[in-house]
Coordinates of C-alpha atoms in Angstrom, one line a residue:
L272 CA -24.6 57.4 4.8
E273 CA -25.5 53.6 4.5
T274 CA -28.9 54.1 2.5
G275 CA -27.8 52.8 -0.9
D276 CA -24.9 53.5 -2.9
P277 CA -25.5 54.9 -6.7
P278 CA -26.1 53.8 -9.2
I279 CA -29.2 52.2 -8.4
S280 CA -31.4 49.8 -10.7
N281 CA -35.2 48.5 -10.9
E282 CA -35.6 44.8 -9.8
D283 CA -34.7 43.2 -12.8
G284 CA -31.5 45.5 -13.7
S285 CA -32.8 46.7 -16.8
L286 CA -33.2 50.5 -16.0
W287 CA -30.4 52.4 -13.9
V288 CA -30.3 55.9 -12.5
V289 CA -27.6 58.4 -11.3
F290 CA -28.8 61.3 -9.0
N291 CA -27.9 64.4 -7.6
G292 CA -30.6 66.2 -5.1
E293 CA -33.4 65.4 -3.2
I294 CA -37.0 64.1 -3.7
Y295 CA -39.2 65.5 -0.9
N296 CA -42.2 63.5 -1.5
Y297 CA -40.4 60.2 -2.0
A298 CA -42.5 58.6 1.0
E299 CA -45.7 59.2 -0.8
R300 CA -44.4 58.0 -3.9
R301 CA -42.8 54.9 -2.7
T302 CA -46.0 54.0 -1.0
R303 CA -47.9 54.2 -4.1
L304 CA -45.2 52.3 -6.2
I305 CA -45.6 49.3 -3.6
T306 CA -49.2 49.5 -3.8
A307 CA -48.8 49.2 -7.7
G308 CA -46.4 45.9 -7.2
H309 CA -42.9 47.3 -7.3
Q310 CA -40.4 46.0 -4.9
F311 CA -37.6 48.2 -3.3
K312 CA -34.0 47.3 -2.3
T313 CA -33.6 50.3 -0.3
H314 CA -35.4 53.4 1.4
T315 CA -34.0 55.9 -0.6
D316 CA -35.6 58.6 -2.6
T317 CA -33.2 57.5 -5.5
E318 CA -34.9 54.3 -5.7
V319 CA -38.3 55.7 -6.5
I320 CA -37.0 57.6 -9.6
V321 CA -36.4 54.1 -11.4
H322 CA -39.8 52.7 -10.5
E323 CA -41.6 55.9 -11.3
Y324 CA -40.0 55.9 -14.6
E325 CA -41.1 52.2 -15.1
E326 CA -44.7 53.3 -14.6
R327 CA -44.7 56.7 -16.6
G328 CA -41.5 56.8 -18.5
P329 CA -40.0 60.3 -19.1
A330 CA -43.2 61.7 -17.6
C331 CA -41.9 60.4 -14.2
V332 CA -40.6 64.0 -13.6
D333 CA -44.1 65.5 -13.3
Q334 CA -44.6 63.2 -10.0
F335 CA -41.4 64.7 -8.0
R336 CA -41.4 67.6 -5.5
G337 CA -37.7 68.3 -4.7
M338 CA -34.3 69.6 -6.3
F339 CA -32.8 67.2 -8.7
S340 CA -31.0 66.3 -11.8
F341 CA -30.6 62.7 -13.0
A342 CA -30.1 60.5 -15.6
I343 CA -31.8 57.0 -16.4
W344 CA -30.4 54.6 -18.9
D345 CA -33.0 52.0 -20.0
T346 CA -30.9 49.0 -21.2
T347 CA -33.8 47.5 -22.8
R348 CA -34.6 50.5 -25.3
G349 CA -31.3 51.8 -25.6
H350 CA -32.5 55.3 -24.1
L351 CA -31.1 57.7 -22.0
L352 CA -33.1 60.2 -20.0
L353 CA -31.7 63.4 -18.5
A354 CA -33.8 65.9 -16.2
R355 CA -33.3 68.8 -14.0
D356 CA -35.9 70.2 -11.4
R357 CA -38.2 73.0 -12.3
Y358 CA -36.4 76.0 -10.7
G359 CA -32.9 74.5 -11.8
I360 CA -31.5 74.3 -8.0
K361 CA -29.5 71.3 -9.2
P362 CA -27.1 71.9 -11.9
L363 CA -26.7 69.6 -15.0
Y364 CA -24.0 70.4 -17.8
V365 CA -24.1 68.7 -21.2
A366 CA -21.7 68.2 -23.9
A367 CA -22.6 66.6 -27.1
R368 CA -20.5 66.0 -30.4
D369 CA -20.2 63.4 -33.2
G370 CA -22.3 60.6 -31.5
C371 CA -20.9 61.0 -28.2
L372 CA -22.6 62.5 -24.9
A373 CA -21.0 63.3 -21.8
F374 CA -23.0 64.9 -18.9
A375 CA -22.3 65.8 -15.2
S376 CA -23.1 68.3 -12.4
E377 CA -20.0 70.3 -12.9
I378 CA -18.4 71.7 -15.9
K379 CA -14.8 70.6 -14.9
A380 CA -15.7 67.1 -14.8
L381 CA -16.4 67.5 -18.9
L382 CA -13.1 69.4 -19.3
E383 CA -11.6 66.1 -18.7
V384 CA -13.2 64.4 -21.7
P385 CA -10.8 65.0 -24.8
W386 CA -13.3 65.6 -27.3
V387 CA -15.6 68.3 -25.8
D388 CA -15.0 71.8 -27.3
R389 CA -13.1 74.1 -24.9
S390 CA -13.2 77.0 -27.2
W391 CA -14.7 80.6 -25.2
D392 CA -18.5 81.4 -25.9
A393 CA -18.1 85.2 -26.8
T394 CA -21.8 85.4 -25.9
A395 CA -21.7 84.0 -22.4
L396 CA -18.7 86.0 -21.5
S397 CA -20.0 89.3 -22.7
A398 CA -23.2 88.5 -20.6
Y399 CA -21.3 87.6 -17.4
L400 CA -19.2 91.4 -18.1
R401 CA -22.5 92.6 -17.9
L402 CA -24.4 90.8 -15.5
G403 CA -22.2 89.0 -13.2
Y404 CA -23.0 85.4 -14.7
A405 CA -24.4 83.7 -17.7
P406 CA -27.7 83.7 -18.2
G407 CA -29.7 80.9 -20.3
V408 CA -28.2 77.4 -21.4
R409 CA -25.0 79.0 -22.3
T410 CA -21.6 78.6 -20.2
A411 CA -18.2 80.0 -21.1
Y412 CA -17.6 77.1 -23.2
S413 CA -18.9 76.5 -26.7
G414 CA -19.2 72.9 -26.4
I415 CA -21.0 72.6 -22.8
R416 CA -24.3 73.8 -22.0
K417 CA -26.9 73.6 -19.3
L418 CA -29.8 71.7 -19.5
A419 CA -32.7 74.2 -18.8
P420 CA -34.6 73.8 -15.9
G421 CA -37.8 72.3 -16.0
T422 CA -36.6 70.3 -18.9
T423 CA -36.1 66.6 -20.1
E424 CA -33.9 65.3 -22.8
L425 CA -34.3 61.8 -24.5
W426 CA -31.2 60.3 -26.0
T427 CA -31.0 57.1 -28.2
W428 CA -28.1 54.7 -28.4
D429 CA -27.2 53.5 -32.1
P430 CA -24.6 51.1 -32.2
V431 CA -23.6 52.1 -35.6
G432 CA -23.9 56.2 -35.2
G433 CA -23.5 56.4 -31.5
I434 CA -25.8 58.4 -29.4
R435 CA -28.3 60.9 -30.9
S436 CA -31.1 63.2 -29.6
E437 CA -34.5 61.8 -29.6
S438 CA -36.7 64.6 -28.0
S439 CA -36.6 67.5 -25.4
R440 CA -39.5 68.6 -23.2
T441 CA -40.3 71.4 -21.2
Y442 CA -42.3 69.9 -18.4
W443 CA -42.6 73.1 -16.4
K444 CA -41.8 77.0 -16.2
P445 CA -43.2 79.6 -13.8
S446 CA -46.2 81.5 -15.3
G447 CA -47.3 85.1 -14.4
E448 CA -50.8 84.5 -15.7
E449 CA -53.1 85.8 -12.7
M450 CA -55.7 83.1 -11.6
K451 CA -59.7 83.5 -12.1
P452 CA -61.4 84.2 -10.4
E453 CA -59.0 86.0 -7.9
P454 CA -59.4 85.1 -4.2
S455 CA -59.4 87.5 -1.3
F456 CA -56.5 88.7 0.1
D457 CA -57.3 87.2 3.1
E458 CA -58.0 83.8 1.7
A459 CA -54.7 84.2 -0.4
A460 CA -52.9 84.6 3.1
R461 CA -54.2 81.5 4.2
Q462 CA -53.4 79.3 1.3
V463 CA -49.9 80.8 1.1
H464 CA -49.6 79.8 5.1
R465 CA -50.8 76.3 3.9
Y466 CA -48.4 76.0 1.1
L467 CA -45.4 77.3 3.2
R468 CA -46.0 74.8 5.9
E469 CA -46.3 71.8 3.8
S470 CA -43.4 72.8 1.9
V471 CA -41.3 73.1 5.2
R472 CA -42.6 69.8 6.6
V473 CA -41.7 67.6 3.3
R474 CA -38.2 69.5 3.6
L475 CA -37.6 68.4 7.1
R476 CA -37.3 64.7 6.3
S477 CA -33.2 64.2 6.6
D478 CA -30.9 61.8 7.5
V479 CA -28.5 64.5 9.3
P480 CA -29.2 67.0 11.6
L481 CA -30.7 70.6 10.3
G482 CA -29.7 74.1 10.6
A483 CA -30.8 77.1 8.9
F484 CA -29.7 80.3 7.7
L485 CA -30.8 83.3 9.3
S486 CA -30.4 86.9 8.0
G487 CA -32.9 88.5 10.1
G488 CA -35.2 89.5 6.7
I489 CA -38.5 88.1 6.1
D490 CA -37.7 85.3 3.9
S491 CA -35.6 83.3 6.5
S492 CA -37.4 84.3 9.2
T493 CA -40.4 83.0 7.9
V494 CA -38.8 79.7 7.2
I495 CA -37.7 79.4 11.0
A496 CA -41.1 80.2 11.9
M497 CA -42.6 77.6 9.7
M498 CA -40.2 75.3 11.2
R499 CA -41.4 76.0 14.7
Q500 CA -44.8 75.3 13.6
E501 CA -43.8 72.0 12.5
G502 CA -42.5 71.0 15.9
V503 CA -39.0 71.7 15.4
D504 CA -37.4 72.7 18.8
D505 CA -33.7 72.3 18.6
L506 CA -32.5 74.2 15.7
L507 CA -29.2 75.7 15.0
T508 CA -28.9 78.9 12.8
F509 CA -26.3 80.3 11.2
S510 CA -25.7 84.3 10.5
I511 CA -23.2 86.3 8.7
G512 CA -21.9 90.0 10.1
F513 CA -19.5 92.5 8.8
E514 CA -17.7 95.2 10.9
E515 CA -19.0 97.6 8.5
Q516 CA -22.4 98.6 10.2
D517 CA -23.9 99.8 6.7
F518 CA -23.7 96.2 5.6
D519 CA -24.6 94.2 8.9
E520 CA -27.7 92.5 9.7
L521 CA -26.5 90.8 12.6
P522 CA -28.6 92.6 15.0
Y523 CA -32.0 91.7 13.1
A524 CA -30.9 87.9 13.1
G525 CA -30.2 88.1 16.7
L526 CA -33.7 89.5 17.2
V527 CA -35.0 86.6 15.5
A528 CA -32.6 84.0 17.2
K529 CA -33.8 85.8 20.7
H530 CA -37.8 85.5 19.6
F531 CA -37.6 81.9 19.1
R532 CA -35.0 81.1 21.5
L533 CA -32.6 79.6 19.0
A534 CA -28.9 78.5 19.3
A535 CA -27.0 81.1 17.0
Y536 CA -23.5 80.9 15.4
D537 CA -22.3 84.2 14.2
L538 CA -20.0 84.2 11.1
C539 CA -18.8 87.4 11.7
A540 CA -15.0 86.9 12.8
L541 CA -14.1 85.0 9.4
A542 CA -11.4 86.7 7.2
P543 CA -12.8 88.2 4.0
P544 CA -12.0 85.1 1.7
A545 CA -13.8 82.9 3.9
I546 CA -16.6 85.3 4.2
L547 CA -16.8 85.4 0.3
K548 CA -16.9 81.7 0.5
V549 CA -19.9 81.5 3.1
A550 CA -21.6 84.5 1.0
G551 CA -21.7 82.3 -1.9
A552 CA -23.2 79.6 -0.2
L553 CA -26.3 81.9 0.8
G554 CA -26.6 82.8 -2.6
A555 CA -25.5 86.3 -2.4
R556 CA -25.3 88.4 -5.2
I557 CA -23.2 91.5 -5.5
I558 CA -25.6 94.6 -5.9
P559 CA -24.1 97.9 -7.1
Q560 CA -23.9 100.4 -4.6
G561 CA -24.2 103.5 -6.9
K562 CA -26.1 106.6 -6.3
R563 CA -30.1 106.0 -6.4
G564 CA -31.8 107.3 -9.4
G565 CA -28.3 108.1 -11.4
D566 CA -29.2 106.2 -14.8
F567 CA -33.1 107.4 -14.5
S568 CA -33.0 109.8 -17.3
R569 CA -31.2 107.5 -19.7
K570 CA -33.8 104.9 -19.1
L571 CA -36.2 106.9 -20.0
G572 CA -35.4 106.6 -23.8
T573 CA -34.9 102.8 -23.3
D574 CA -37.4 100.4 -25.3
R575 CA -40.2 99.3 -22.7
S576 CA -39.2 95.7 -23.5
L577 CA -35.8 96.2 -22.4
W578 CA -36.4 98.1 -18.7
H579 CA -35.8 94.9 -17.0
L580 CA -32.3 94.5 -18.6
D581 CA -31.3 97.9 -18.1
A582 CA -32.3 98.2 -14.6
I583 CA -30.6 95.0 -13.5
G584 CA -27.7 95.1 -15.9
P585 CA -26.5 98.5 -17.2
A586 CA -23.6 98.1 -19.6
M587 CA -20.3 98.1 -18.1
P588 CA -18.6 101.8 -17.8
E589 CA -16.4 102.7 -20.3
F590 CA -13.3 103.3 -18.2
C591 CA -13.9 99.5 -17.1
Q592 CA -14.3 98.3 -20.6
A593 CA -10.9 100.0 -21.5
A594 CA -9.5 97.6 -18.9
L595 CA -10.1 94.7 -21.3
S596 CA -7.4 93.7 -23.8
T597 CA -7.9 94.9 -27.4
S598 CA -7.7 91.6 -28.9
F599 CA -10.4 90.3 -26.1
R600 CA -12.7 93.1 -26.6
E601 CA -12.3 92.5 -30.6
F602 CA -13.3 88.5 -30.0
L603 CA -16.4 89.6 -27.9
R604 CA -17.6 92.5 -30.5
V605 CA -17.2 90.0 -33.5
Q606 CA -18.1 86.7 -31.9
T607 CA -21.1 87.4 -29.7
E608 CA -24.5 86.8 -30.9
P609 CA -26.6 89.6 -31.5
L610 CA -29.5 90.6 -29.4
D611 CA -29.0 87.1 -27.4
L612 CA -29.4 88.9 -24.1
E613 CA -32.0 91.2 -25.1
R614 CA -34.2 88.3 -26.1
L615 CA -33.7 86.5 -23.0
F616 CA -34.7 89.4 -20.8
A617 CA -37.3 91.1 -23.2
S618 CA -40.9 91.5 -21.5
D619 CA -43.6 93.6 -21.7
G620 CA -42.3 95.9 -19.0
T621 CA -45.0 95.2 -16.2
P622 CA -44.0 94.2 -12.6
Q623 CA -45.7 90.8 -12.9
A624 CA -43.4 90.1 -16.0
A625 CA -40.4 91.3 -14.3
L626 CA -40.9 88.8 -11.4
I627 CA -41.3 85.9 -13.9
T628 CA -38.4 87.1 -15.8
D629 CA -36.1 87.0 -12.7
Q630 CA -37.2 83.6 -11.9
Q631 CA -36.0 82.4 -15.2
T632 CA -32.6 84.1 -15.2
Y633 CA -31.2 85.9 -12.1
L634 CA -32.6 83.3 -9.6
R635 CA -31.7 80.1 -11.2
D636 CA -28.1 81.3 -13.2
D637 CA -26.8 83.6 -10.3
I638 CA -28.3 82.6 -6.8
L639 CA -29.1 79.3 -7.3
T640 CA -25.7 78.4 -9.3
K641 CA -23.8 80.2 -6.2
V642 CA -25.5 78.2 -3.6
D643 CA -25.3 74.7 -5.1
R644 CA -21.5 75.5 -6.0
M645 CA -20.6 76.7 -2.6
S646 CA -22.8 74.5 -0.4
M647 CA -21.5 71.2 -2.4
A648 CA -17.9 72.4 -2.1
V649 CA -18.1 71.7 1.4
S650 CA -20.6 68.9 1.4
L651 CA -23.6 70.8 2.9
E652 CA -27.0 70.4 1.3
V653 CA -29.3 73.7 1.1
R654 CA -33.0 73.3 0.8
V655 CA -34.9 75.9 -0.5
P656 CA -38.5 75.3 0.8
L657 CA -39.5 78.9 -1.0
L658 CA -39.1 77.5 -4.3
D659 CA -41.5 74.5 -3.8
H660 CA -43.4 74.6 -7.3
L661 CA -46.6 74.2 -5.8
L662 CA -46.1 77.1 -3.5
A663 CA -44.7 79.4 -6.4
E664 CA -47.7 78.4 -9.0
Y665 CA -50.1 79.8 -6.6
V666 CA -48.2 83.0 -5.5
N667 CA -47.3 83.5 -8.9
G668 CA -50.9 83.6 -10.1
L669 CA -51.7 86.0 -7.2
P670 CA -52.4 89.8 -8.3
F671 CA -49.3 91.6 -8.1
S672 CA -50.9 94.0 -5.6
Y673 CA -51.0 91.1 -3.2
K674 CA -47.3 91.0 -3.4
M675 CA -46.4 94.7 -3.1
N676 CA -47.5 98.3 -3.6
L677 CA -45.6 101.7 -3.5
H678 CA -45.6 101.5 0.5
R679 CA -44.7 97.6 1.1
S680 CA -42.9 94.8 -0.2
K681 CA -43.9 91.1 0.6
R682 CA -47.2 91.9 1.3
I683 CA -49.0 88.8 1.6
L684 CA -45.7 87.2 3.4
R685 CA -45.7 90.1 6.1
H686 CA -49.4 89.0 6.5
V687 CA -48.8 85.3 6.8
V688 CA -46.3 86.0 9.7
R689 CA -47.7 89.4 11.3
D690 CA -47.8 87.3 14.6
K691 CA -45.1 85.2 14.4
L692 CA -41.8 87.5 14.1
P693 CA -40.5 90.7 16.0
P694 CA -42.4 93.9 14.9
Q695 CA -38.9 95.0 14.1
V696 CA -37.8 92.5 11.5
L697 CA -41.7 93.1 10.1
K698 CA -41.5 96.7 9.5
R699 CA -37.7 96.7 8.3
R700 CA -37.3 97.4 4.5
K701 CA -35.9 95.0 2.1
V702 CA -32.1 94.9 2.2
G703 CA -30.1 92.9 -0.1
F704 CA -27.3 90.6 0.8
V705 CA -24.7 93.1 0.0
P706 CA -21.0 92.4 1.2
P707 CA -18.6 95.6 1.8
L708 CA -16.8 95.0 -1.6
R709 CA -15.2 98.5 -2.0
S710 CA -13.8 98.6 1.4
W711 CA -12.4 95.0 0.9
L712 CA -10.9 95.9 -2.6
R713 CA -9.2 98.8 -1.2
G714 CA -8.2 97.0 2.2
P715 CA -7.5 93.0 2.7
L716 CA -8.0 91.9 -0.9
R717 CA -6.1 95.1 -2.4
E718 CA -2.8 92.9 -3.1
W719 CA -4.4 89.6 -4.1
S720 CA -7.0 91.5 -6.7
R721 CA -4.2 93.2 -8.2
E722 CA -2.0 90.2 -8.6
V723 CA -4.8 88.2 -10.1
L724 CA -5.6 91.3 -12.8
F725 CA -2.0 92.0 -13.7
C726 CA -0.9 88.6 -14.1
N727 CA -3.5 88.4 -17.1
C728 CA -2.5 91.1 -19.3
P729 CA -2.3 91.0 -22.3
T730 CA -4.5 87.9 -22.5
V731 CA -7.6 89.7 -21.4
F732 CA -6.6 92.6 -19.7
D733 CA -4.8 96.0 -20.7
E734 CA -2.3 97.0 -17.9
K735 CA -3.0 101.1 -18.7
G736 CA -6.6 100.5 -18.8
L737 CA -6.8 98.4 -15.3
G738 CA -4.6 100.9 -13.8
R739 CA -7.1 104.1 -14.5
A740 CA -10.2 101.7 -13.6
L741 CA -8.3 100.9 -9.9
A742 CA -7.5 104.6 -9.9
V743 CA -11.4 105.0 -10.1
L744 CA -11.8 102.4 -7.3
E745 CA -9.2 104.0 -5.1
N746 CA -9.9 107.9 -5.2
D747 CA -13.3 108.4 -7.2
T748 CA -16.9 109.2 -5.8
R749 CA -18.1 106.7 -8.3
D750 CA -18.4 103.0 -6.9
C751 CA -17.1 100.7 -9.3
S752 CA -16.3 97.7 -7.0
N753 CA -18.9 95.7 -8.5
N754 CA -17.4 95.7 -12.2
I755 CA -14.0 95.4 -10.7
W756 CA -15.4 92.4 -8.8
V757 CA -16.6 90.9 -12.1
L758 CA -13.3 91.5 -14.0
L759 CA -11.5 89.5 -11.1
G760 CA -13.7 86.8 -11.7
L761 CA -12.7 86.8 -15.3
G762 CA -9.4 87.1 -14.3
V763 CA -9.3 84.1 -11.9
W764 CA -10.8 82.0 -14.6
A765 CA -8.8 83.0 -17.3
R766 CA -5.4 82.3 -15.7
T767 CA -6.1 78.7 -15.8
E768 CA -7.1 78.7 -19.5
D769 CA -5.3 78.6 -22.7
P770 CA -5.8 82.0 -24.5
D771 CA -5.6 80.5 -27.9
Q772 CA -9.0 79.7 -27.1
F773 CA -10.1 83.0 -28.2
L774 CA -7.0 84.5 -30.2
R775 CA -6.9 81.9 -32.7

């Protein structure tokens, strides 16, 4: 787009910014900055960042409503400011060593830097094998970390010693503290509706055509209803369907598309690898399809503070652990930092605490990571109006009973759109986005998956152990497809790596 190539500077060139993302309230901030005497060369949201920094320094992030990661180089002070948005919608990876600093939106860029430590992080890999992602600030590499969401870091350049960390500030994090006095349910619904419309409205500002993902669930249907209320008539929607009827949501997506008279594109005809790519762009999490209540008795003896972790990330079955090579299991056993995962997921065991924990782990490190990785791979910008921080702060502060009870999830959201969506959509139960992994791994992805797994023996896998795990997948009533999928992810990554990174 001809709207200003980065990096962008202030008036005298003393400040420079590189930026990834969107500042949705840039028009309002730009007007205020011009009134304060700042001169703009472009109409970009990027330029707003440097002028806001001139006014407020590192606290400029408090004024931004959007998804972003950026770096500001202050030539006068020799300061570098790194910043990431509140929910971590946009990524920022950092490596620092011996007076050197490197940062990027992708890990693979940092792997091109010679001094970056590429040794494997056992704690992150252990977490991945249990959860399917690495939570917190760790990555698979010891020398690379994530900048935490809602955080800024200030670095100072010293001509003699190089660059050094000056300070770090957490400027925002989700809070589960309920507001006092609590509003009535109807008043809360009116406020949620107002925040929803405003969030969608500011995200409709765009230099390119807009579309929407539509699953036929409450969330995506609500966003489309708000877009309609904001006057969007010409809208393309995109939905994913599967041949397996138990996994197919296209009929519900079709109901919503028909209700709003939308042009709808069904992506059900894609081959499995392509479907998986699109599923990643939608933020899919592969959810185990095990038998309901199977682990209930085991959980009764679990410490209350770990209920959440035990529920969303049960330990990998022994027959899948046996698929790992002896050397790799020993590496994980010796090098994994004790209780690191437990500390990240510890809570008081209440539903409200579980919501906040999810927002600080699964949401940002699993869903949002997949969305950004896959959408950016095809130059698609995905906006997430339900994660507007003003909306989130209000909803997080509402009584838990307003959000769900024994009979209904998303109570207040359903109430807000009760007269805007088809009854079938309003009444349906929550359905997670679950691809038919087991049938794929036993069908069209069978040969590919085995090639990936067995070519990594004996680096990370044990051939006999893999054979037993795959026999369970093929013949057993137990569904271990999610665990096999996690092993496949490890295998795809490991075959591009130097095994000496953990064997030495």
